[in-house]
CSV table of C-alpha atoms in Angstrom, one decimal:
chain,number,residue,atom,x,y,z
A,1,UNK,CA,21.6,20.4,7.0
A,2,UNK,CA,20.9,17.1,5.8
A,3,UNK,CA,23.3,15.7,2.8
A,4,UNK,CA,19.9,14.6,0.6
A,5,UNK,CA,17.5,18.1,-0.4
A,6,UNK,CA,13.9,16.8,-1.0
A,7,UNK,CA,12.4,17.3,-4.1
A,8,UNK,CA,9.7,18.4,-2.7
A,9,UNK,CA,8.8,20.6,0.0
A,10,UNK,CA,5.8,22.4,1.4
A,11,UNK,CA,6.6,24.9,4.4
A,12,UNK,CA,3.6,26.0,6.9
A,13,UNK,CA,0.7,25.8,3.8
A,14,UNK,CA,-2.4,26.5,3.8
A,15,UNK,CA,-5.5,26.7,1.4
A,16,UNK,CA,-8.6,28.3,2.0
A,17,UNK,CA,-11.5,28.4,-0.8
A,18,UNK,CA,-14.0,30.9,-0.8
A,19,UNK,CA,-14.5,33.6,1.8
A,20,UNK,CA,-16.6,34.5,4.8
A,21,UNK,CA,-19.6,32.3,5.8
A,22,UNK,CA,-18.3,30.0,2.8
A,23,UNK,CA,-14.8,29.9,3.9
A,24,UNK,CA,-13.8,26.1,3.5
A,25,UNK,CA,-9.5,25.7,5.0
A,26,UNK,CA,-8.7,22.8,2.9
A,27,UNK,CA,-5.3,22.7,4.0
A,28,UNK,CA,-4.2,24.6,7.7
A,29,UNK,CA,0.0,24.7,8.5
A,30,UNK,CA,1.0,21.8,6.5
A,31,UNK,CA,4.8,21.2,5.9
A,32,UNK,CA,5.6,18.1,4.3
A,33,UNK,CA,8.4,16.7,2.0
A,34,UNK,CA,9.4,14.0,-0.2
A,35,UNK,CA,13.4,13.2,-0.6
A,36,UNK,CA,14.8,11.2,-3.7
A,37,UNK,CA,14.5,7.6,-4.1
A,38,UNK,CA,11.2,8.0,-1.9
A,39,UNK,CA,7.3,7.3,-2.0
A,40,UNK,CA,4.7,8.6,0.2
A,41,UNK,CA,1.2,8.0,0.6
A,42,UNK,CA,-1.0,10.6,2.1
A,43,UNK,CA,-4.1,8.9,3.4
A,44,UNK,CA,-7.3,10.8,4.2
A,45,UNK,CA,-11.5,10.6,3.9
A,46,UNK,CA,-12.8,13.0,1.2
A,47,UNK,CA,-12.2,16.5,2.5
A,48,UNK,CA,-9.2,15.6,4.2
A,49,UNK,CA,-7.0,17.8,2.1
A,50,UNK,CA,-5.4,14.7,0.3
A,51,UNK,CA,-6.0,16.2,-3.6
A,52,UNK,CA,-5.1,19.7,-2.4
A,53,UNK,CA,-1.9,18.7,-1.1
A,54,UNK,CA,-1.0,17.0,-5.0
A,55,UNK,CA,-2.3,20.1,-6.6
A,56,UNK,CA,-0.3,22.5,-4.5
A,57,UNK,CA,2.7,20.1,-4.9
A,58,UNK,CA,2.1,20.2,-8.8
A,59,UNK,CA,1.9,23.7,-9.6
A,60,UNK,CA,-1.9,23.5,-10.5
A,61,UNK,CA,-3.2,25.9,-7.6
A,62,UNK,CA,-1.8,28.4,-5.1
A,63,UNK,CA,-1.5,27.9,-1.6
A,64,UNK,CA,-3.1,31.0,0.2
A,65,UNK,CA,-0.6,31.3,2.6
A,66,UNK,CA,2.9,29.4,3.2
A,67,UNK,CA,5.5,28.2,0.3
A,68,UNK,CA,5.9,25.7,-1.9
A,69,UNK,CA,9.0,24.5,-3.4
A,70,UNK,CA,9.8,21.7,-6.1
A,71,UNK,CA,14.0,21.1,-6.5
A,72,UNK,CA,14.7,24.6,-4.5
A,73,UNK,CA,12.4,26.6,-6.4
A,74,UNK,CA,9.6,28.4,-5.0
A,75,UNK,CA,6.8,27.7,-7.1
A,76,UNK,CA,4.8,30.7,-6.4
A,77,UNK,CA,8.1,32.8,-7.4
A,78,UNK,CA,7.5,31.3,-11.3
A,79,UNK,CA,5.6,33.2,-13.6
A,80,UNK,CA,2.4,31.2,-15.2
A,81,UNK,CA,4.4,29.8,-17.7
A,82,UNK,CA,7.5,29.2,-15.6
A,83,UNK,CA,5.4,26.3,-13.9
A,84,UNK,CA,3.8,25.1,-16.9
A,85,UNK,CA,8.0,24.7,-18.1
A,86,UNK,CA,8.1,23.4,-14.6
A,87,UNK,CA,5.5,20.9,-15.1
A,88,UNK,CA,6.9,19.6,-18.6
A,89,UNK,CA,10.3,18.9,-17.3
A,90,UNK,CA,10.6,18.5,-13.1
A,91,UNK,CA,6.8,17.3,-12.6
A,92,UNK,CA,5.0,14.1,-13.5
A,93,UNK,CA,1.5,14.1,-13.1
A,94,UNK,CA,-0.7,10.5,-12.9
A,95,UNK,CA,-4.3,10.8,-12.2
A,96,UNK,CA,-7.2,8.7,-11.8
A,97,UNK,CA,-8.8,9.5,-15.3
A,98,UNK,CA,-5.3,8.6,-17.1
A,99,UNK,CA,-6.0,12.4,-18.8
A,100,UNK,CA,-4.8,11.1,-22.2
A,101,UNK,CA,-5.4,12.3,-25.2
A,102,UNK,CA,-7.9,10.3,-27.2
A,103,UNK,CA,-6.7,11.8,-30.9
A,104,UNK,CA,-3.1,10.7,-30.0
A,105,UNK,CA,-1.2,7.4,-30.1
A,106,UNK,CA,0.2,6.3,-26.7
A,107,UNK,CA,3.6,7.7,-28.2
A,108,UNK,CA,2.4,11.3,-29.1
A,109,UNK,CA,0.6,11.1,-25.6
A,110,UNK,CA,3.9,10.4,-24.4
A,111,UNK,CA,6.2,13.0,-26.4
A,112,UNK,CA,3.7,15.5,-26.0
A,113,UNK,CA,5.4,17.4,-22.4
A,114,UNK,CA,8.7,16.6,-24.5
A,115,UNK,CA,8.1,18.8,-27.7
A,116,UNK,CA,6.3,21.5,-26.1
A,117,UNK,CA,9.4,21.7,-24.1
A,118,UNK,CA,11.1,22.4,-27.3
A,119,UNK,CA,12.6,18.9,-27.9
A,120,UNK,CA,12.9,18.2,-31.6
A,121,UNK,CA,10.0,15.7,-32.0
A,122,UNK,CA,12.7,13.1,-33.6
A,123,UNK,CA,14.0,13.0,-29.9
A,124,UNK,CA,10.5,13.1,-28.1
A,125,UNK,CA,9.8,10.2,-29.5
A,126,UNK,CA,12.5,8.0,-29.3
A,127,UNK,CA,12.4,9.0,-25.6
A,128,UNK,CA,8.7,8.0,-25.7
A,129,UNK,CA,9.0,4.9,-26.9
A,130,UNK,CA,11.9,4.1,-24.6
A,131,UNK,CA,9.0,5.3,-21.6
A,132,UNK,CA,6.5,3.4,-22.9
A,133,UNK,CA,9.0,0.1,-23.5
A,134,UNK,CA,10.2,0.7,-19.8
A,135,UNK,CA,6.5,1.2,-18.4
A,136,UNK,CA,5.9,-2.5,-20.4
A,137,UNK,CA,4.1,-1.6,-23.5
A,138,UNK,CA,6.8,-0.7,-26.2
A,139,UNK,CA,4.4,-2.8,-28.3
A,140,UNK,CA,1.6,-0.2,-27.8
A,141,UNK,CA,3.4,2.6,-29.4
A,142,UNK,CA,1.4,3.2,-31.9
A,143,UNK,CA,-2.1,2.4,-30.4
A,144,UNK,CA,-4.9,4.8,-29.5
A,145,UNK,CA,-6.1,4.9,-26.0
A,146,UNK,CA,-9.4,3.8,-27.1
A,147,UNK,CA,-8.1,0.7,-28.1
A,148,UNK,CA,-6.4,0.1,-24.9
A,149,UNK,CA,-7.7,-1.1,-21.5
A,150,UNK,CA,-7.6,0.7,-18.5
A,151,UNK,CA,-4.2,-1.0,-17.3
A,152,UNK,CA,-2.5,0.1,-20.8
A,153,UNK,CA,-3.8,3.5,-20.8
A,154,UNK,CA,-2.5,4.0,-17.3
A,155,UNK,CA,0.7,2.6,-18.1
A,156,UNK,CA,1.3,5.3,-20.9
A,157,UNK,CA,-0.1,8.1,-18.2
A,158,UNK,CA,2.9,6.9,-16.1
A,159,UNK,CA,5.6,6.6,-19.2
A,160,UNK,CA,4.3,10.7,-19.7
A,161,UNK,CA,4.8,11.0,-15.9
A,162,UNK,CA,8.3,10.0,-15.9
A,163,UNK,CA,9.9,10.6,-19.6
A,164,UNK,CA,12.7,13.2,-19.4
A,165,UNK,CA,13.8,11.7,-16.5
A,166,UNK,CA,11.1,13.9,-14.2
A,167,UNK,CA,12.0,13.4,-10.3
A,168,UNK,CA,8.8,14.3,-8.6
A,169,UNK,CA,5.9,12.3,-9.7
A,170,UNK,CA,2.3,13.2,-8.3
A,171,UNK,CA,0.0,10.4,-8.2
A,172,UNK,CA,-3.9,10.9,-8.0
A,173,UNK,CA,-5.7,7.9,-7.0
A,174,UNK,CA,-3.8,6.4,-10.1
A,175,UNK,CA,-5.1,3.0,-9.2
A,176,UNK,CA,-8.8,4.3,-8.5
A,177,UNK,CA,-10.5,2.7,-11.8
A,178,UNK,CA,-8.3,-0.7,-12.2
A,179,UNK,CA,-8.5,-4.3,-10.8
A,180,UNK,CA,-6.1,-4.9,-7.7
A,181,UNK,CA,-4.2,-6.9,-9.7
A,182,UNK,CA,-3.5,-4.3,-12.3
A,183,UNK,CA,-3.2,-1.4,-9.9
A,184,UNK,CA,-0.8,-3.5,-8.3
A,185,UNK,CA,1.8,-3.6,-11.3
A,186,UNK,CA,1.1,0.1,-11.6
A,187,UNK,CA,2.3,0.7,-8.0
A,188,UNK,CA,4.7,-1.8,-9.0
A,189,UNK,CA,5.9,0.9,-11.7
A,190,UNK,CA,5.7,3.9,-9.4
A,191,UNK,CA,7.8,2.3,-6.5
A,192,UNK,CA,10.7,1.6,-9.4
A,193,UNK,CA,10.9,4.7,-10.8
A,194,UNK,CA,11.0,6.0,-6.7
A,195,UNK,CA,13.9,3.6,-6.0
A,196,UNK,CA,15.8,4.6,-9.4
A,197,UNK,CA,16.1,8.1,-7.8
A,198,UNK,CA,12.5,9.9,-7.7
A,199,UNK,CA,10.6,11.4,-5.2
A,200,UNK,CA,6.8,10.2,-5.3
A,201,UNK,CA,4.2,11.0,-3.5
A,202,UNK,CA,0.9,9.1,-4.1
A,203,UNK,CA,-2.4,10.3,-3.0
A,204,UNK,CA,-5.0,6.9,-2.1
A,205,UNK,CA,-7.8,5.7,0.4
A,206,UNK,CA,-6.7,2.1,0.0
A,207,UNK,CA,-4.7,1.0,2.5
A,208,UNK,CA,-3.1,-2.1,0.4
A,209,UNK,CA,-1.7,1.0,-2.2
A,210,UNK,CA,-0.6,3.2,0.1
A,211,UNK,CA,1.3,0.5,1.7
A,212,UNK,CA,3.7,0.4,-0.9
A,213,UNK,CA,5.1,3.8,0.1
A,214,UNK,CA,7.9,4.0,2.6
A,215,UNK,CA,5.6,6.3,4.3
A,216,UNK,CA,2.3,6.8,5.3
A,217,UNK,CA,1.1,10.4,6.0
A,218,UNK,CA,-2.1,10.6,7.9
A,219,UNK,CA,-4.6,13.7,6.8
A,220,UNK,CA,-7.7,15.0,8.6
A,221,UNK,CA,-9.1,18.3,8.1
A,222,UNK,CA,-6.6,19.7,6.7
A,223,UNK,CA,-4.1,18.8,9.1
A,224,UNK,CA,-1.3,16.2,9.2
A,225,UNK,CA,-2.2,13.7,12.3
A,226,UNK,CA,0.0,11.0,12.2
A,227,UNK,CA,2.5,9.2,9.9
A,228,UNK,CA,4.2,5.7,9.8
A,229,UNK,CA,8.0,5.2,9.1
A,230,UNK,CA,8.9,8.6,9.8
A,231,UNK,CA,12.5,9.4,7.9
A,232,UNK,CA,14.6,10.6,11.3
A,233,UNK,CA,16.7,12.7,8.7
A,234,UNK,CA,13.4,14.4,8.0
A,235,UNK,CA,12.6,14.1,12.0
A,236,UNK,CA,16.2,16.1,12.5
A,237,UNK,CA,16.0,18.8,9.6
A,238,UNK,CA,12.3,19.8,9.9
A,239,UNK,CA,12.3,22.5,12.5
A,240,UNK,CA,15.1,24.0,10.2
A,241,UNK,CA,13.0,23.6,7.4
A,242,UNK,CA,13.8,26.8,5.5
B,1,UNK,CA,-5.2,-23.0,15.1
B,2,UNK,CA,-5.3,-26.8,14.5
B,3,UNK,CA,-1.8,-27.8,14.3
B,4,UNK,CA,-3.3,-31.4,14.7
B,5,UNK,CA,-4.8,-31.6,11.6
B,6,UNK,CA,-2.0,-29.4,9.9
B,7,UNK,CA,0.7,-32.2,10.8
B,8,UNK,CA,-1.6,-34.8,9.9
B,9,UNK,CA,-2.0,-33.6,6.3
B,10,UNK,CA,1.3,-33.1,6.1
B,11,UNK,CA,1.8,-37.2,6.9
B,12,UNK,CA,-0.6,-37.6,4.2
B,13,UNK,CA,2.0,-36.7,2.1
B,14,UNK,CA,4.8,-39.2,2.9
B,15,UNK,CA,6.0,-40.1,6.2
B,16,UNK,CA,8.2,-37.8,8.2
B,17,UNK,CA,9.8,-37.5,11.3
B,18,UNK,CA,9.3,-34.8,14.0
B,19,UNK,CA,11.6,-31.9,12.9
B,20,UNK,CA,10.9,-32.5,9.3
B,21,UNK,CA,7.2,-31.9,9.8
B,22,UNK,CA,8.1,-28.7,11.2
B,23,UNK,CA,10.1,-27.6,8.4
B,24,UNK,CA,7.7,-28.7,6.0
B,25,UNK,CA,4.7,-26.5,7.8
B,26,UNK,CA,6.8,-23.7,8.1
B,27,UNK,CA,7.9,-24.0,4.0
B,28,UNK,CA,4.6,-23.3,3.4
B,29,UNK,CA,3.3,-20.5,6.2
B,30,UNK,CA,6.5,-19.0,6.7
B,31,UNK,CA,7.2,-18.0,10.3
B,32,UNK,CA,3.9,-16.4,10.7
B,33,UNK,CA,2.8,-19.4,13.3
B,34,UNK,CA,6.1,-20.3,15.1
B,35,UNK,CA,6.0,-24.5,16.0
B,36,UNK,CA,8.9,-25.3,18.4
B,37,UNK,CA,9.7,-29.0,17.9
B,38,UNK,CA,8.1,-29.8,21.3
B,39,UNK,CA,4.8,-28.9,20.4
B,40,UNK,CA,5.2,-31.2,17.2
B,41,UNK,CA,6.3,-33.9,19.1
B,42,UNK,CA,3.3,-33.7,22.1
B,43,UNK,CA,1.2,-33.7,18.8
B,44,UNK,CA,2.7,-36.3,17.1
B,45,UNK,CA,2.3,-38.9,20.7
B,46,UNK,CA,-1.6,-37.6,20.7
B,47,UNK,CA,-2.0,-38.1,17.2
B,48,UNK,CA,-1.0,-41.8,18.0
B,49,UNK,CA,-2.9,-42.2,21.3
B,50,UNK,CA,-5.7,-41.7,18.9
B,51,UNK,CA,-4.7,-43.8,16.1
B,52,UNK,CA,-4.2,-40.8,13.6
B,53,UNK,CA,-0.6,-41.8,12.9
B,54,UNK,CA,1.9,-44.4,13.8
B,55,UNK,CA,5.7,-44.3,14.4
B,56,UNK,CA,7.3,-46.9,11.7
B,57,UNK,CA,10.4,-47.3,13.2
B,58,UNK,CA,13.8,-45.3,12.8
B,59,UNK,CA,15.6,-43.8,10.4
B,60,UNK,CA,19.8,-44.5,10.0
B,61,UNK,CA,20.3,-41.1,12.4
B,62,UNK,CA,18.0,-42.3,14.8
B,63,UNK,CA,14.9,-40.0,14.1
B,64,UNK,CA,11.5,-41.9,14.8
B,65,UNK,CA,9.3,-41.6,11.4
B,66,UNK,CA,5.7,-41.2,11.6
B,67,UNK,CA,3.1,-42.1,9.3
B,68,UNK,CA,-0.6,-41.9,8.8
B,69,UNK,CA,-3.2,-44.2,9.5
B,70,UNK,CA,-6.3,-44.9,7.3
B,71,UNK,CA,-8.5,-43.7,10.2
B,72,UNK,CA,-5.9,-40.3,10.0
B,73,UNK,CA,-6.6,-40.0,6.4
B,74,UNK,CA,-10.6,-39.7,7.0
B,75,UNK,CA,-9.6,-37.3,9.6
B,76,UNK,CA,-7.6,-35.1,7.2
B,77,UNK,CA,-10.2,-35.8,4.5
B,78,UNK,CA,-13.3,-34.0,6.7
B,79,UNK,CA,-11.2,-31.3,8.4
B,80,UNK,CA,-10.8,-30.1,4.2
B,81,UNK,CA,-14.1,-30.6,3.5
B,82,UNK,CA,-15.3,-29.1,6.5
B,83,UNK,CA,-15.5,-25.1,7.0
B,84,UNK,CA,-14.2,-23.7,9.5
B,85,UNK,CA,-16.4,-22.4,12.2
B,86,UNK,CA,-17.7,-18.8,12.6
B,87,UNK,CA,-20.4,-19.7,15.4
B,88,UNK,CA,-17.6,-18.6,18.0
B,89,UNK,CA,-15.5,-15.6,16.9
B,90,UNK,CA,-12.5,-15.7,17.7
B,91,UNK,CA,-11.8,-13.0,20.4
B,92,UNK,CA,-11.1,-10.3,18.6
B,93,UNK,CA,-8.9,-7.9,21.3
B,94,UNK,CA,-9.3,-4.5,18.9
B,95,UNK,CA,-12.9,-4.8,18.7
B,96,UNK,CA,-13.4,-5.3,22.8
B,97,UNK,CA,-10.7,-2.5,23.5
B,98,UNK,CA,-12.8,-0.1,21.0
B,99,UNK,CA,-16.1,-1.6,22.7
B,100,UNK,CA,-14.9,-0.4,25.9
B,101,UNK,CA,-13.4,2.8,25.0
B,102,UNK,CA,-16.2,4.6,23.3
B,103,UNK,CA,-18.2,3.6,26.5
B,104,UNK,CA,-15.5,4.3,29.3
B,105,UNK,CA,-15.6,8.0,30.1
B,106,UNK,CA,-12.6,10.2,29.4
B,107,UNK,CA,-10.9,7.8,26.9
B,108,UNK,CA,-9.5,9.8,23.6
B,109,UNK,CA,-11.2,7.2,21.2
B,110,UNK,CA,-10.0,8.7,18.1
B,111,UNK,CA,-6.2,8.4,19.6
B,112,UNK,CA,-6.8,4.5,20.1
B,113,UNK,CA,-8.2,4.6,16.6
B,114,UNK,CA,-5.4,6.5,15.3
B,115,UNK,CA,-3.0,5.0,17.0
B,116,UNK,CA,-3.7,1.4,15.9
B,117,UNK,CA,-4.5,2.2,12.3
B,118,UNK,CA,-0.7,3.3,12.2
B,119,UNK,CA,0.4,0.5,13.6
B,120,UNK,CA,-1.8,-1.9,11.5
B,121,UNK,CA,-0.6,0.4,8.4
B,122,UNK,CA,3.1,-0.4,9.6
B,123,UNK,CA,2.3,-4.0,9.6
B,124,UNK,CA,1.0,-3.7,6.2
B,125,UNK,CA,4.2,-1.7,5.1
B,126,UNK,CA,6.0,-5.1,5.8
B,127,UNK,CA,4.2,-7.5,4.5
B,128,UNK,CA,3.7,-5.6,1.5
B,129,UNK,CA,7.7,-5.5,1.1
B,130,UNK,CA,8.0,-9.3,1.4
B,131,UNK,CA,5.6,-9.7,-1.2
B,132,UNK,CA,7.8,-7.1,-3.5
B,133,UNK,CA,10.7,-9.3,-2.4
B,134,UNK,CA,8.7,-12.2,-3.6
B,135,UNK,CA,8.6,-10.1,-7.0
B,136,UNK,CA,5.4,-10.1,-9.8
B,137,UNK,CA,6.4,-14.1,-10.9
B,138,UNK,CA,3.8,-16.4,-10.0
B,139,UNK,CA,5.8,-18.8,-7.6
B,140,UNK,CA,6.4,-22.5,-9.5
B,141,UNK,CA,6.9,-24.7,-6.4
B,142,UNK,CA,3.6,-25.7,-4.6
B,143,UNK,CA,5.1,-24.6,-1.3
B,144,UNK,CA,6.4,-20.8,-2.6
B,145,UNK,CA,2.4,-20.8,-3.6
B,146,UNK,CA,1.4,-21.8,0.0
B,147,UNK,CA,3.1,-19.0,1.2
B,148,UNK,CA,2.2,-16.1,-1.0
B,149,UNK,CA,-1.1,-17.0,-0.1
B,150,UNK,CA,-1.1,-17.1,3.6
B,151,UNK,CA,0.8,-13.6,3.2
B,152,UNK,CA,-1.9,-12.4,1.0
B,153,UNK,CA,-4.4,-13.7,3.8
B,154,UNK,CA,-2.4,-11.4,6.1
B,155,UNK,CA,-2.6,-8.4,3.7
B,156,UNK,CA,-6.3,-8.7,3.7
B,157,UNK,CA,-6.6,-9.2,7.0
B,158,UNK,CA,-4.5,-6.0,7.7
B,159,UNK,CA,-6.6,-4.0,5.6
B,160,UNK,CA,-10.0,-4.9,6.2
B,161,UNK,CA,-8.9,-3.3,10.3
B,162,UNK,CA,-8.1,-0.3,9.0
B,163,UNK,CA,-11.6,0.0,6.7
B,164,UNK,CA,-12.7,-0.8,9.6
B,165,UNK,CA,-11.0,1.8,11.9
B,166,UNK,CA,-11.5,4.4,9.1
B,167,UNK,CA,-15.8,3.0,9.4
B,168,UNK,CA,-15.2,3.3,13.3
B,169,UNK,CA,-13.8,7.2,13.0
B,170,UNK,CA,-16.8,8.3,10.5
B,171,UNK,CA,-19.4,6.4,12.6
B,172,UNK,CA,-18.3,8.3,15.6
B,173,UNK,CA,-17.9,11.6,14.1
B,174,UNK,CA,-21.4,11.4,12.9
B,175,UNK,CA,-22.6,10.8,16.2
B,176,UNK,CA,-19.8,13.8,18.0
B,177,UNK,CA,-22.4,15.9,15.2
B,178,UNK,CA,-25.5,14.7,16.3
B,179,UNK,CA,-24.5,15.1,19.6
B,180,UNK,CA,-22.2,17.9,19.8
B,181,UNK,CA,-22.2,17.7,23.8
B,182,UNK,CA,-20.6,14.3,23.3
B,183,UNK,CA,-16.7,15.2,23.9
B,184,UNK,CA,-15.5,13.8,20.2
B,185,UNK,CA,-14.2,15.7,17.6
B,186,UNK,CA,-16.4,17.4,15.3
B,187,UNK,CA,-15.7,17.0,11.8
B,188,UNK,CA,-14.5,18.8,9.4
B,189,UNK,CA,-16.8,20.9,6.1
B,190,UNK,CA,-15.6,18.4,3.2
B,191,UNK,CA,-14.3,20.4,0.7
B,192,UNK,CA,-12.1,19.0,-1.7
B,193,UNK,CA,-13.0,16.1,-4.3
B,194,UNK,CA,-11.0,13.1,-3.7
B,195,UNK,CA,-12.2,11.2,-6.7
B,196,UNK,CA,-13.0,12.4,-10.0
């Protein structure tokens, strides 16, 4: 047994969509993990099996065969709104898009997860403001995404990824729509809140992103070809993988 | 690479002896093009064969100081304003070793590919973590500059192989389709969206 349990683990998955003649495998015997205080990319074309992987990991589809498990529980154990609870409080989710919502100031965005969770909203905010000053825009409170740029607007997706002190964040091309040198800061903002403790796992087809990780996992067809830096704890504990 | 000219514009700067040339050069490229003092100093006797610099005497610890000549400072002056040449590539080993191996029977080209993209992604690992040591700062001193710069060159160098690798794997898989006889993988039906 190793001493560290990864926050994330997927055991012998596999996603097929549709059925006969159709039948597409988007994912074929994966298992994979992600360990506090850790970031890994997972690398692929389109088709690879890259954005099924993050969607498994998050609770947002099913595998069709195989488990997946997020702090020791089974995800496919939870009822519906058992993961959506599991989303609000264990999972952060950063995508491309930013996904905010445009009637909401970057602190409502943020406190959102946190009140629906049952936090009294005097709490969610304070602890979305203290995301949002952490992320570098606690002078953006009480803006509307519209009036933001792209950086900002990604910057408040990653203070919702992370507020309530979430330790798996899923990352979605988060970098996909912004300048290097902005995408940079935001990888910047990922790897910190991986090295205070969080497992990441970031999903990208640049190599300069995914370089950030401390690993580098290699996807095509479905199937998990290669990977740089390998963890030897991981090496040592993965045929016991339970 | 022309350390000639490097040294000279160093001299351009103020006069220097041997070791402190080297110093000086690697302040600004880091260790990414190890100069042993010999090399500086079989430079430094060329550079005054051909009149580029001149030794000026000693310093008090004995170390012979070089400085540059007027016909040195043209030199330094055209190699800055002169590009530098792409009429011979330099020999690029990847590109011949992928030449040969998609043409070489029985060779697993899409090991070699993935075997060097990992390695060129572990590269990249690295010198992305000395420019998160470096931190998000822009560097004050001229020199710091020098050398975020030359470890950005190596970034992009990094990552334009593995575009490239990635363009070499689709390339081939497209022909392993249009030829399925061919021996290469066939690829895979593209199913998930990877951008939204």
């Amino acid at each position: 047994m190793s001493a560290r349990e990864a926050v994330l683990r997927l055991t012998d998955v596999s996603r097929v969509h549709g059925s006969g003649a159709n039948e597409v495998h988007a994912l074929r015997s994966i298992s994979f993990a992600a360990y506090p205080g850790e970031l890994v990319a997972v690398m692929g074309p389109s088709g690879s099996g890259k954005s099924t992987l993050l969607t498994l990991a998050g609770g947002l589809d099913r595998p069709t065969s195989g488990m997946v498990t997020v702090e020791g529980t089974d995800l496919d154990r939870l009822s519906l709104d058992g993961r959506a609870r599991m989303r609000r409080t264990s999972i952060g989710y950063v995508f491309q898009g930013f996904n905010l919502i445009p009637a909401l100031t970057a602190t409502e965005n943020v406190a959102l997860p946190r009140e629906l969770d049952g936090v009294p909203a005097r709490q969610a905010r304070e602890d979305a403001r203290r995301a949002l000053a952490e992320v570098g825009i606690g002078e953006l409170a009480d803006r509307f995404p519209d009036d933001m740029s792209g950086g900002q607007q990604q910057r408040v997706a990653i203070a919702r990824a992370v507020v309530g002190e979430r330790r798996l964040i899923l990352a979605d091309e988060p970098t996909g729509a912004l300048d290097t040198e902005t995408g940079e800061e935001i990888l910047r903002l990922l790897r910190a809140r991986c090295d205070a403790g969080a497992a990441g796992v970031l999903v990208t087809h640049e190599a300069r992103h995914a370089a950030w990780a401390d690993r580098v996992v290699f996807l095509r067809d479905g199937v998990v070809i290669d990977e740089t830096g390998a963890d030897p704890v991981e090496l040592l504990t993965e045929p016991a993988a339970r | 690479m022309s350390v000639k000219h490097a040294l000279l514009a160093l001299l351009e700067q103020q006069p220097m002896y041997g070791y402190q040339l080297r110093v000086e050069f690697e302040q600004r490229t880091g260790t990414t093009w190890p100069l042993n003092v010999g090399q500086v100093y079989t430079t430094l006797t060329r550079l005054e064969r051909d009149g580029l610099a001149a030794a000026r005497g000693e310093d008090a610890e004995g170390h012979v100081i070089y400085e540059i000549t007027a016909a040195g400072r043209d030199e330094v002056a055209s190699w800055f304003t002169t590009p530098v040449s792409r009429d011979q590539p330099p020999r690029d080993e990847l590109a011949i070793k992928l030449a040969l191996a998609v043409t070489v029977p029985g060779v697993d080209v899409g090991t070699v590919i993935q075997q060097q993209r990992s390695a060129t992604m572990a590269a990249l690992q690295d010198y992305t973590r000395l420019k998160r040591q470096a931190g998000r700062d822009v560097p004050t001193e001229p020199s710091d500059l020098a050398w975020s710069l030359v470890l950005d060159s190596l970034v992009f160098g990094a990552e334009a192989e593995i575009r490239w690798l990635d363009h070499c794997e689709a390339r081939l898989r497209r022909a392993a389709i249009e030829r399925p006889a061919a021996g290469t993988p066939t690829a895979a039906p593209a199913s998930e969206r990877s951008t939204r």
